[in-house]
């Protein structure tokens, strides 16, 4: 056996903080506990038949068995451009301002390689989706946490960020509707970030993975609906959560050609595009009509009401999100998020995600995903009610 040490960049990755809860979950499953898993943000329902059918038909065509174009099929890019126009009123050039991705995580993770030099700072929301931080590290950059606080509606106060760090910053990750807090941002919030980044010469990487999962008539904006955003932002979209396609790996980046072109250059040296049959399936999903998305949202909304109303009745005051399929629940005094998650698993057989795993400012909360059936959520509420003795 040769002796190789893992690279410095791997050593710099933050410790994986879900170890203990993962272990307890495996242990509970092994011992035959009826576990209700609200931990994983992965839709439980299958991909719709018309999308699967598009994959099947396209997979029969030998023309799709070859390497795909790095830039994606023109037809896919045109469909995406049409969707962005219809959904947000945003006009993008399908040839140079849209880049299909092997899942949006792929583009999110590769973006710093396009713009970050060793020692540059990347501003990352805390709590936040863990790849923002790792991506900065992989590019030799320094991730710098900007707190998302309940009192600010979980939108960062950019004016309060250490000026030294702002001066060194190249990228700022934002994510609305937000994982894990389920917070939404209005156009005036995004406008403040855009103005800040225009002044400070920082590229906003807006992760819009949950833009379509909204309730109570709320519609999430694209950052490009904000004046000035074209000059300082890219936006990442995903088909994963909206269309129950997490395993398929398809998403896209949108924005000015100078930003998108640089990401395309990185990707041309790393991957060779998305399997074309999956691209045709993506077209089917985007063209499939709003009614499917509405139907899916009705299901999550019903589940959200069952869980949140049930927990509130049980005396646990939990806010009702108007977007994403997460519930961000405050931890009662006397517990850490890890302790609460462990107790919920041991005493109620309910898996939740401790907020601290998303960053230090996630402490004080646990995240619950609405990706199990209504009956299971009712059961979870009942068990938690019993556990609390209320
Ligand atoms: C799920 C998720 C993604 C990744 O989605 P893919 O397109 O499947 O890679 C990106 N950002 C956030 C915040 C997510 O929760």
Short mmCIF file of N, CA and C and ligand atoms in Angstrom, two decimals, residues 41 102-106 108 129 131-132 175 177-180 207-210 237-241 245-247 249-252 325-326 367, ligand 1:
data_model
loop_
_atom_site.label_atom_id
_atom_site.label_comp_id
_atom_site.label_asym_id
_atom_site.label_seq_id
_atom_site.Cartn_x
_atom_site.Cartn_y
_atom_site.Cartn_z
N UNK A 41 -34.36 15.80 2.32
CA UNK A 41 -35.06 16.69 1.39
C UNK A 41 -35.12 16.09 0.01
N UNK A 102 -25.63 19.28 -14.74
CA UNK A 102 -25.90 17.89 -14.32
C UNK A 102 -26.44 17.95 -12.88
N UNK A 103 -27.60 18.56 -12.76
CA UNK A 103 -28.13 18.93 -11.44
C UNK A 103 -27.57 20.29 -11.08
N UNK A 104 -28.36 21.12 -10.39
CA UNK A 104 -27.87 22.47 -10.11
C UNK A 104 -26.70 22.45 -9.14
N UNK A 105 -26.63 21.45 -8.29
CA UNK A 105 -25.51 21.33 -7.35
C UNK A 105 -24.17 21.33 -8.09
N UNK A 106 -24.18 20.67 -9.24
CA UNK A 106 -22.95 20.60 -10.04
C UNK A 106 -22.47 22.00 -10.41
N UNK A 108 -23.41 24.90 -9.04
CA UNK A 108 -23.16 25.64 -7.80
C UNK A 108 -21.74 25.32 -7.30
N UNK A 129 -26.99 25.70 2.59
CA UNK A 129 -26.77 24.45 1.85
C UNK A 129 -25.25 24.18 1.84
N UNK A 131 -22.87 22.65 0.15
CA UNK A 131 -21.94 22.78 -0.98
C UNK A 131 -21.39 24.18 -1.22
N UNK A 132 -22.07 25.25 -0.80
CA UNK A 132 -21.52 26.59 -1.03
C UNK A 132 -20.13 26.70 -0.40
N UNK A 175 -29.91 32.07 -1.48
CA UNK A 175 -30.80 30.94 -1.78
C UNK A 175 -32.21 31.25 -1.24
N UNK A 177 -36.50 30.74 -2.48
CA UNK A 177 -36.83 30.27 -1.13
C UNK A 177 -35.70 29.43 -0.55
N UNK A 178 -35.54 29.54 0.78
CA UNK A 178 -34.31 29.08 1.42
C UNK A 178 -34.39 27.68 2.02
N UNK A 179 -33.32 26.95 1.81
CA UNK A 179 -33.05 25.71 2.53
C UNK A 179 -31.89 26.03 3.48
N UNK A 180 -31.97 25.84 4.76
CA UNK A 180 -32.99 25.07 5.49
C UNK A 180 -34.10 25.89 6.16
N UNK A 207 -29.32 30.70 -5.78
CA UNK A 207 -29.78 29.32 -5.88
C UNK A 207 -31.30 29.32 -5.74
N UNK A 208 -31.99 29.03 -6.84
CA UNK A 208 -33.45 29.11 -6.85
C UNK A 208 -34.09 27.71 -6.95
N UNK A 209 -33.45 26.74 -6.31
CA UNK A 209 -33.91 25.35 -6.42
C UNK A 209 -35.37 25.17 -5.99
N UNK A 210 -35.87 26.06 -5.11
CA UNK A 210 -37.24 25.90 -4.59
C UNK A 210 -38.20 26.96 -5.12
N UNK A 237 -31.13 27.03 -11.33
CA UNK A 237 -32.44 26.39 -11.23
C UNK A 237 -32.29 24.88 -11.31
N UNK A 238 -33.28 24.20 -10.75
CA UNK A 238 -33.20 22.74 -10.67
C UNK A 238 -34.55 22.13 -11.04
N UNK A 239 -34.52 21.02 -11.73
CA UNK A 239 -35.78 20.31 -11.98
C UNK A 239 -36.04 19.29 -10.87
N UNK A 240 -35.04 19.10 -10.01
CA UNK A 240 -35.08 18.01 -9.03
C UNK A 240 -36.29 18.04 -8.11
N UNK A 241 -36.46 19.16 -7.41
CA UNK A 241 -37.46 19.22 -6.36
C UNK A 241 -38.84 19.46 -6.97
N UNK A 245 -37.43 14.82 -9.59
CA UNK A 245 -36.40 14.29 -10.49
C UNK A 245 -35.01 14.34 -9.85
N UNK A 246 -34.93 14.18 -8.55
CA UNK A 246 -33.62 14.36 -7.89
C UNK A 246 -32.55 13.41 -8.45
N UNK A 247 -32.94 12.19 -8.78
CA UNK A 247 -31.95 11.23 -9.26
C UNK A 247 -31.54 11.41 -10.71
N UNK A 249 -30.55 14.17 -12.38
CA UNK A 249 -29.46 15.12 -12.54
C UNK A 249 -29.67 16.06 -13.71
N UNK A 250 -30.56 17.00 -13.52
CA UNK A 250 -30.73 18.05 -14.52
C UNK A 250 -31.17 19.36 -13.86
N UNK A 251 -30.48 20.42 -14.24
CA UNK A 251 -30.77 21.77 -13.77
C UNK A 251 -30.14 22.73 -14.76
N UNK A 252 -30.11 24.03 -14.42
CA UNK A 252 -29.44 24.95 -15.34
C UNK A 252 -29.01 26.23 -14.62
N UNK A 325 -40.22 22.63 0.84
CA UNK A 325 -40.91 21.58 1.58
C UNK A 325 -40.25 21.32 2.94
N UNK A 326 -39.77 22.40 3.55
CA UNK A 326 -39.17 22.29 4.88
C UNK A 326 -39.95 23.07 5.92
N UNK A 367 -34.74 21.00 11.31
CA UNK A 367 -35.46 21.05 10.03
C UNK A 367 -36.24 19.76 9.84
C1 LIG B 1 -31.68 20.14 -3.48
C2 LIG B 1 -30.95 21.45 -3.56
C3 LIG B 1 -30.15 21.77 -4.66
C4 LIG B 1 -29.65 20.75 -5.65
O1 LIG B 1 -30.48 20.29 -6.55
P1 LIG B 1 -29.96 19.43 -7.77
O2 LIG B 1 -30.47 20.20 -8.95
O3 LIG B 1 -30.60 18.12 -7.59
O4 LIG B 1 -28.47 19.36 -7.78
C5 LIG B 1 -29.57 23.01 -4.72
N1 LIG B 1 -29.75 23.91 -3.74
C6 LIG B 1 -30.49 23.64 -2.67
C7 LIG B 1 -30.63 24.66 -1.63
C8 LIG B 1 -31.10 22.38 -2.54
O5 LIG B 1 -31.80 22.11 -1.43
#
